[in-house]
Coordinates of C-alpha atoms (C1' of nucleotides) and ligand atoms in Angstrom, one line a residue:
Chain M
X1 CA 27.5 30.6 -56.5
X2 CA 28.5 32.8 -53.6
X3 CA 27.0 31.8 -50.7
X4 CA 24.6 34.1 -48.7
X5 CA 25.5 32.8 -45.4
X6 CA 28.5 33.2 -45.9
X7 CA 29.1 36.6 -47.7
X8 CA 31.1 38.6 -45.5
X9 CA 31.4 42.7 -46.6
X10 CA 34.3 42.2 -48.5
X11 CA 33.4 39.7 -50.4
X12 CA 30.2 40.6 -50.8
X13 CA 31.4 43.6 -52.8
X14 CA 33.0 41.2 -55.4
X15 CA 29.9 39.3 -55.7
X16 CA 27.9 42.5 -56.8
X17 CA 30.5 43.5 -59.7
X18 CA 30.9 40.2 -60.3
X19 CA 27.4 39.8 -61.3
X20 CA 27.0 43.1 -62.8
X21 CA 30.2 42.3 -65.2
X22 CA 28.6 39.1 -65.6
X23 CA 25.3 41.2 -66.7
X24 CA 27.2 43.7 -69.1
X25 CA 29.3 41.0 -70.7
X26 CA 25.8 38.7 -71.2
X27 CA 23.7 41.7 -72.6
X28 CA 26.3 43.2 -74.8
X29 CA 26.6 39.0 -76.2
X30 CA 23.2 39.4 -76.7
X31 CA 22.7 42.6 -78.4
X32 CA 20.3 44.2 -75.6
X33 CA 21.1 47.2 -73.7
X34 CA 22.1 47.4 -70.0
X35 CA 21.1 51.4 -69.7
X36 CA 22.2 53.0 -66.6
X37 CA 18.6 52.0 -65.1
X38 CA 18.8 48.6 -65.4
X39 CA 22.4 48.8 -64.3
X40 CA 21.2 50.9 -61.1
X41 CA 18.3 48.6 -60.4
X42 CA 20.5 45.3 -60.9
X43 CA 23.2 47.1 -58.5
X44 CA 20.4 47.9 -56.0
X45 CA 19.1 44.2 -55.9
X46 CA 22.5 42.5 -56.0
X47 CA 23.4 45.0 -53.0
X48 CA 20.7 43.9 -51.0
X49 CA 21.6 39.8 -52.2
X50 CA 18.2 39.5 -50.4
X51 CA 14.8 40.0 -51.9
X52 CA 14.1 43.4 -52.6
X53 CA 10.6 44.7 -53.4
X54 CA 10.1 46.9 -56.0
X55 CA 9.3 50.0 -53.9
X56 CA 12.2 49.1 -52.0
X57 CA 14.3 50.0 -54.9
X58 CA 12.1 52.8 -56.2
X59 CA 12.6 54.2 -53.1
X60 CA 16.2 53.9 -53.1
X61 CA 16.1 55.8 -56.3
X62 CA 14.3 58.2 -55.5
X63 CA 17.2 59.5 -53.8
X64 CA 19.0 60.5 -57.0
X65 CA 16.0 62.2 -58.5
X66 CA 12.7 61.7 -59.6
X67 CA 11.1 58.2 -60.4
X68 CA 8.0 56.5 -61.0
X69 CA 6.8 53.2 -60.7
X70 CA 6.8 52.6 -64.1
X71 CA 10.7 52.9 -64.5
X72 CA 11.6 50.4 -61.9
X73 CA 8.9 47.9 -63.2
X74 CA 10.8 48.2 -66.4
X75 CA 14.1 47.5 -65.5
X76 CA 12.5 44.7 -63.4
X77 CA 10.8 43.6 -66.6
X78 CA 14.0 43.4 -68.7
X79 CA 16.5 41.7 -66.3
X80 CA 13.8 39.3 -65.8
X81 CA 13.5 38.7 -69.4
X82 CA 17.2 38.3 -69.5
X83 CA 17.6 36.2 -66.7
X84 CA 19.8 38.5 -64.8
X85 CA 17.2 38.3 -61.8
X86 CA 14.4 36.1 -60.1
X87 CA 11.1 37.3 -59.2
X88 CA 9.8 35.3 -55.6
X89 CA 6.0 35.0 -56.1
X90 CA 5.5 34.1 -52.4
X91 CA 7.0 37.5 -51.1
X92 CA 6.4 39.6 -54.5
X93 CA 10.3 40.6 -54.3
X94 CA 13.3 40.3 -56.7
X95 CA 16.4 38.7 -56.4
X96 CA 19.8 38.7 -58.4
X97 CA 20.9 35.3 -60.3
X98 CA 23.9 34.6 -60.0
X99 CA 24.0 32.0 -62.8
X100 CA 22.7 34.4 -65.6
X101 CA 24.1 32.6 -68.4
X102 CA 21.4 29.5 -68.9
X103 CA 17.8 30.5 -68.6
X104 CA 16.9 28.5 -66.2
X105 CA 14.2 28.8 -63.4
X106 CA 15.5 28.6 -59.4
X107 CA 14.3 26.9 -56.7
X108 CA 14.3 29.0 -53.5
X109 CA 15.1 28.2 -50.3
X110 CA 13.7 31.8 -48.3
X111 CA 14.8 31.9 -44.3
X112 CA 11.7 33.3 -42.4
X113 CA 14.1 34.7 -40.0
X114 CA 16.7 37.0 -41.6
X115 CA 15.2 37.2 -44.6
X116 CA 18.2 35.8 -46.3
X117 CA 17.6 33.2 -49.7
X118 CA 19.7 31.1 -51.2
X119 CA 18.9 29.8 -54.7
X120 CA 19.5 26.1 -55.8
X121 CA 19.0 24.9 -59.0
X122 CA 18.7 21.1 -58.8
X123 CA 17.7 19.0 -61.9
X124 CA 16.6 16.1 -59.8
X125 CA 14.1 18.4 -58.3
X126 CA 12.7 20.1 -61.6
X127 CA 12.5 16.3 -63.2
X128 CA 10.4 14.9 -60.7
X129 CA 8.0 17.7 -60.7
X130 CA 7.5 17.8 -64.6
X131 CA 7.6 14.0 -64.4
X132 CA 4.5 14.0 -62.3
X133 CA 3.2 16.7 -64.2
X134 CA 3.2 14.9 -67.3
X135 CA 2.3 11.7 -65.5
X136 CA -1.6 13.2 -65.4
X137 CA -1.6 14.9 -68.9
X138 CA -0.4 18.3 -67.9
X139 CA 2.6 19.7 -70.2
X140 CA 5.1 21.6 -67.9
X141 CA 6.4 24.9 -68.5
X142 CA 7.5 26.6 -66.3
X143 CA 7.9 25.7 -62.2
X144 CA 7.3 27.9 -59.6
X145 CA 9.7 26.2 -56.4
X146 CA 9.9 28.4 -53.2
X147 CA 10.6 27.0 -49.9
X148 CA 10.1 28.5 -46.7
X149 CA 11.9 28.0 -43.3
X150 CA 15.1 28.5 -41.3
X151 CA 18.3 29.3 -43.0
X152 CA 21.5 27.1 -41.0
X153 CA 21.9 29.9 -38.5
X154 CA 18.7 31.0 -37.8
X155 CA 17.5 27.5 -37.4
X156 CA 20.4 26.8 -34.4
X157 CA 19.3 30.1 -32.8
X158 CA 15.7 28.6 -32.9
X159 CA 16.4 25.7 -31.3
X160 CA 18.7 26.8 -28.2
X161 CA 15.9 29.5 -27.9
X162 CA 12.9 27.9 -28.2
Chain B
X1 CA -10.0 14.0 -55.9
X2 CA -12.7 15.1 -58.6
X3 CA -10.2 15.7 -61.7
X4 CA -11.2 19.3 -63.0
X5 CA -10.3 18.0 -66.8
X6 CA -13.1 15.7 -66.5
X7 CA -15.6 17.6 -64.4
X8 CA -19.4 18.0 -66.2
X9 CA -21.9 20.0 -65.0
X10 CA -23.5 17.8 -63.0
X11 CA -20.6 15.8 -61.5
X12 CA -19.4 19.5 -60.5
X13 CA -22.5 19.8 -58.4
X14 CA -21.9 16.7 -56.8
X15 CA -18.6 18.1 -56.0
X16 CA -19.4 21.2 -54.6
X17 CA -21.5 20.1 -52.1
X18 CA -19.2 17.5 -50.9
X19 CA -16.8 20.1 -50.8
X20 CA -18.8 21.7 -48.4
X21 CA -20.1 18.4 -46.2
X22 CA -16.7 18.1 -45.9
X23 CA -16.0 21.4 -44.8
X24 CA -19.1 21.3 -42.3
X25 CA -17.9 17.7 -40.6
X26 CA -14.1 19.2 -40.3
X27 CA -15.2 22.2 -38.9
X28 CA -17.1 20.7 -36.2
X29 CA -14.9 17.8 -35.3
X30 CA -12.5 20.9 -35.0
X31 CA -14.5 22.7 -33.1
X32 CA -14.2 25.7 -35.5
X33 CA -17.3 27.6 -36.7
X34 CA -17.8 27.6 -40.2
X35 CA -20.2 30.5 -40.5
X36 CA -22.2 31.6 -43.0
X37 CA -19.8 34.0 -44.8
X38 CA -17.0 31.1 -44.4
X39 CA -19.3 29.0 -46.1
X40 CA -20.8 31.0 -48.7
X41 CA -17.2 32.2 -49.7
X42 CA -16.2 28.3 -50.0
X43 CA -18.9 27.5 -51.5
X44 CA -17.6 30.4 -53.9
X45 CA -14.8 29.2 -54.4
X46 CA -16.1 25.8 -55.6
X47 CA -18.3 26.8 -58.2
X48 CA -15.6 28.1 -59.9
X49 CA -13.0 24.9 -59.4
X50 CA -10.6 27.4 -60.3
X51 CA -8.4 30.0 -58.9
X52 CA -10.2 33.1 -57.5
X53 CA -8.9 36.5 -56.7
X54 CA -10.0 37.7 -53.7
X55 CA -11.6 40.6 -55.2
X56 CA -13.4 38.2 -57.4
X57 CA -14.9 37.1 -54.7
X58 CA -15.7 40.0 -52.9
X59 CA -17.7 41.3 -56.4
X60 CA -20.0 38.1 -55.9
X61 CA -20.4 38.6 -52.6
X62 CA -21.9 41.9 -53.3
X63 CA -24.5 40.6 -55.1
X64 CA -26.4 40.2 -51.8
X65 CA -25.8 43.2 -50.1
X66 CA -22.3 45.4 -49.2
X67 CA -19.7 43.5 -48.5
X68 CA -15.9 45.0 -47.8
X69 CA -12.8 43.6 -48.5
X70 CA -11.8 42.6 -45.2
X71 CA -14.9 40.4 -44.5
X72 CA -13.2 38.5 -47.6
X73 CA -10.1 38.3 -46.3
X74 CA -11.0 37.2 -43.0
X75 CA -13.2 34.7 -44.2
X76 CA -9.8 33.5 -47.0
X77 CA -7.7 33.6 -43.6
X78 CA -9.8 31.2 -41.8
X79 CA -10.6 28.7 -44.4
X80 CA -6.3 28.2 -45.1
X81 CA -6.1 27.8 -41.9
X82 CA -8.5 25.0 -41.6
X83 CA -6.6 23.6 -44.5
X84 CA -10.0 24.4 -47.1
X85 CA -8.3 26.4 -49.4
X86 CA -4.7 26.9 -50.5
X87 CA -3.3 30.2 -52.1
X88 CA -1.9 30.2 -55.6
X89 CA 1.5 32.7 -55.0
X90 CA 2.2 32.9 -58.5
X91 CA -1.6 34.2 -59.1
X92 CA -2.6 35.8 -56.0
X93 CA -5.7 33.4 -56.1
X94 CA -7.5 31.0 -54.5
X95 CA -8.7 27.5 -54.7
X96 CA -10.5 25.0 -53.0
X97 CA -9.1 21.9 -51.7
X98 CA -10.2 18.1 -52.5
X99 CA -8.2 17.0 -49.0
X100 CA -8.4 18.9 -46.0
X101 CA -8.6 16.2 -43.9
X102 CA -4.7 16.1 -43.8
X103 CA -2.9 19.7 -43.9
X104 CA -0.6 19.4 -46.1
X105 CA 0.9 21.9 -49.1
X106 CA -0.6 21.2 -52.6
X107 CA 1.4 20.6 -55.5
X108 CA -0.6 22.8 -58.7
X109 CA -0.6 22.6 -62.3
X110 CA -1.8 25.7 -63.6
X111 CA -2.8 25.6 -67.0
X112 CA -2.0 28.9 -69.0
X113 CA -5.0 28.9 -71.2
X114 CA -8.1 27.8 -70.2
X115 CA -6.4 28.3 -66.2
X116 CA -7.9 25.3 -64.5
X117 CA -6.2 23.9 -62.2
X118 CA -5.0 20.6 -61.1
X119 CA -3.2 19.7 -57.1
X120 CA -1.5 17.0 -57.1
X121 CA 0.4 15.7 -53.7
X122 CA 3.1 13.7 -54.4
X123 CA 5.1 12.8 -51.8
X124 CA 8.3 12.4 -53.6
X125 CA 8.1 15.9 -54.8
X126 CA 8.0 16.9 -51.5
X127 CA 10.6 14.6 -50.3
X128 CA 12.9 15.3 -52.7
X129 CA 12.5 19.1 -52.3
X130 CA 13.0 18.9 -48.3
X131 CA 15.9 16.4 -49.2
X132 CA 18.2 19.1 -51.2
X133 CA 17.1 22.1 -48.9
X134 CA 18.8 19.9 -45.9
X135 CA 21.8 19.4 -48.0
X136 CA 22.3 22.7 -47.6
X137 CA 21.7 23.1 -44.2
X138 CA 18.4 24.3 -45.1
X139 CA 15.4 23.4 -42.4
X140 CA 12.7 23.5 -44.6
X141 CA 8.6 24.3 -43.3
X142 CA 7.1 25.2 -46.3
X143 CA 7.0 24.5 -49.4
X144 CA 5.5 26.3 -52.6
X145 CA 5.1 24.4 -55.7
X146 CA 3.2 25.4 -58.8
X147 CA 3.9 24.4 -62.3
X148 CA 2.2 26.7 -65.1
X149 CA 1.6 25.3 -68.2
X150 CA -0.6 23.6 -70.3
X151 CA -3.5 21.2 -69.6
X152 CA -3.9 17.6 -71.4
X153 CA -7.0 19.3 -73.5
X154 CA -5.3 22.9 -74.2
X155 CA -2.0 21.0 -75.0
X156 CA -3.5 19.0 -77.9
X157 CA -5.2 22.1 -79.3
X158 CA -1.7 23.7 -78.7
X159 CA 0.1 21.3 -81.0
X160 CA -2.9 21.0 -83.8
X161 CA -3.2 25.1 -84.1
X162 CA 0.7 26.1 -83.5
Chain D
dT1 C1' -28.8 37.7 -17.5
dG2 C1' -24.4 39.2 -17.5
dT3 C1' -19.6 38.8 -19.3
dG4 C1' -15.9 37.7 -22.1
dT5 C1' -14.5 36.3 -26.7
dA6 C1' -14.8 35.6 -31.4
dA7 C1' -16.7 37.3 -35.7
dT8 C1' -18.2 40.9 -38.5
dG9 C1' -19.0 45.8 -40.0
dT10 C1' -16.9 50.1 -41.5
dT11 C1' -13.7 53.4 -42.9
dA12 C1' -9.5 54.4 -44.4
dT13 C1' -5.2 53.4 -46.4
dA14 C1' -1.1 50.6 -47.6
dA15 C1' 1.4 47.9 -50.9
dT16 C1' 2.0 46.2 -55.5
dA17 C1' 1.4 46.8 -60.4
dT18 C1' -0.1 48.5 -65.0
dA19 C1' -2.4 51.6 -68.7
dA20 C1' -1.9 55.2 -71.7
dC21 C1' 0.3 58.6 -73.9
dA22 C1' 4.3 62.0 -74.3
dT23 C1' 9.1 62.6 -74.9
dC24 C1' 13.7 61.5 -75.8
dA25 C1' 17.8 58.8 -77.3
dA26 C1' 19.9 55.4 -80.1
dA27 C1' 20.3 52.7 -84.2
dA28 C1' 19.4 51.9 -88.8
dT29 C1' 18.6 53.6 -93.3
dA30 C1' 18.8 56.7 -97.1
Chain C
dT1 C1' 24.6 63.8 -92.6
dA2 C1' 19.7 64.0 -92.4
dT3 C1' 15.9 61.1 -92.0
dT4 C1' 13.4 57.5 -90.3
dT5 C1' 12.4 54.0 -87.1
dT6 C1' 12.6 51.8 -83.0
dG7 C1' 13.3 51.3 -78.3
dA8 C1' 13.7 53.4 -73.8
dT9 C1' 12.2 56.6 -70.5
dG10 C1' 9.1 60.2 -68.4
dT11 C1' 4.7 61.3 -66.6
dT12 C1' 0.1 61.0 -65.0
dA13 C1' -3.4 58.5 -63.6
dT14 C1' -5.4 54.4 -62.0
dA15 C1' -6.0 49.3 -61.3
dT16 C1' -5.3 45.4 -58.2
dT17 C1' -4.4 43.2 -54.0
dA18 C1' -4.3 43.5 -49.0
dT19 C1' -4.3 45.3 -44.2
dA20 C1' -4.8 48.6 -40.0
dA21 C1' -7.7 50.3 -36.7
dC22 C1' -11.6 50.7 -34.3
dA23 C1' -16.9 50.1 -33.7
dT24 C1' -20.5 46.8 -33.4
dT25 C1' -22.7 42.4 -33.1
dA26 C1' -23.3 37.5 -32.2
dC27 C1' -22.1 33.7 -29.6
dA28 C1' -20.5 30.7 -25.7
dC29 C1' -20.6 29.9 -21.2
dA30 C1' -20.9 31.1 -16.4
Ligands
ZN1 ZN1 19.0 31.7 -61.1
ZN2 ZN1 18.2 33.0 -41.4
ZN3 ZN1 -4.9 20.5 -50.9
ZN4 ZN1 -6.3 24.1 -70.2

DNA sequence: TGTGTAATGTTATAATATAACATCAAAATA
DNA sequence: TATTTTGATGTTATATTATAACATTACACA
């Protein structure tokens, strides 16, 4: 995974076409369509590689023409669906996978700072959830994992500051 | 904690109410004022012992005379803060809490079909979470856990129908 | 009793998301 | 190729969740 700390301009521009070949090569494997919409809102997202809110990216394109809520809720529906993207329940935002190829669900580690997330998927962390889950009777299908706090940076700037 | 899988009518009452002693013995020994519109909207909250929407709340509320939505809000803001009530991200929804004599962040087990709810507060979920975020370089504050899926009862019926 | 603060009332609006139906484009079939 | 079917998008309206801003009231405490 590239790293969000670490993603400097230049190669922050591989890491979107990375991901969108990544998308194009999984959906076309998969038989489902990447239309230019999807495309445009997975470019949007990955541009960002920070959660994005859906209105952020209507707004965005808007800017080429007209388009309705409906549209980008869509798109957001399908790469979703196809695990091309994450959606944060605790900030109602999207974010880009970057490990698109197992359905899998992340665990999200969301600086209150800058904003910036980085996803980890951690099996030790999904097991002990479902194991306690089960341990009272409950079957497990799906976990919900966001944490929030202070990104490496953010969290040395915080503690000269403060 | 009362279990919600195992919660009659009448042990329900009982837990309602101590719900709210609780509530009215924190609040105090806080030095907090739990007023009537705190209360009745915990109270609420409790005779569901299951998730709320805000709005659902707000409907009941009504019922006694007008009531707008910031009045529920307000009264939603206060009683997380005392630690009463968490918020369920993944269902913008609230519910009451068994322990608010610690603050802590609930663990939940949502259950998809009959949507009861279940915290849990494990502390190796917790720890093991915080762990990997600090492997990371990560300084984790908060943490959001909920599992969706299927309750011990709606499981069985799951299996035998399916 | 006055005086400051916290809580609530009130109105308006922001932000997020979906329903319902029309139209269009692509794929499958004849 | 023409026809049919399906999936995708356009369009309008509206639902749902949440907050801003300012007025009013209740309470604590001097
Ligand atoms: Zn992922
Ligand atoms: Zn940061
Ligand atoms: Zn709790
Ligand atoms: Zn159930």
């Amino acid at each position: 995974m590239q790293d969000p700390f670490v993603c400097t301009p230049v190669s922050h521009h591989h890491c979107i076409s990375s991901a969108l070949d990544k998308a194009e090569t999984l959906c076309r494997s998969r038989n489902v369509r990447l239309t230019p919409i999807r495309h445009r809102v997975l470019e949007l997202i990955w541009q960002q590689h920070r959660p994005v809110g859906a209105y952020d990216l209507l707004e965005q394109l808007q800017q080429q023409g007209r388009v309705a809520p409906p549209t980008v809720y869509r798109a957001l529906d399908f790469l979703q669906q196809q695990g091309l993207i994450h959606r944060l329940e605790s900030l109602n935002a999207f974010v880009g996978c970057a490990h698109p190829q197992h359905p899998h669900q992340g665990q999200f580690l969301i600086c209150k700072s800058c904003r910036s997330l980085v996803e980890i998927t951690d099996p030790e962390i999904s097991t002990v959830i479902n194991n306690r889950a089960e341990a009272v009777g409950f079957k497990p299908l799906n976990q919900t994992v966001e944490v929030s706090g202070f990104c490496a940076g953010c969290w040395q700037k915080e503690q000269t500051n403060g």
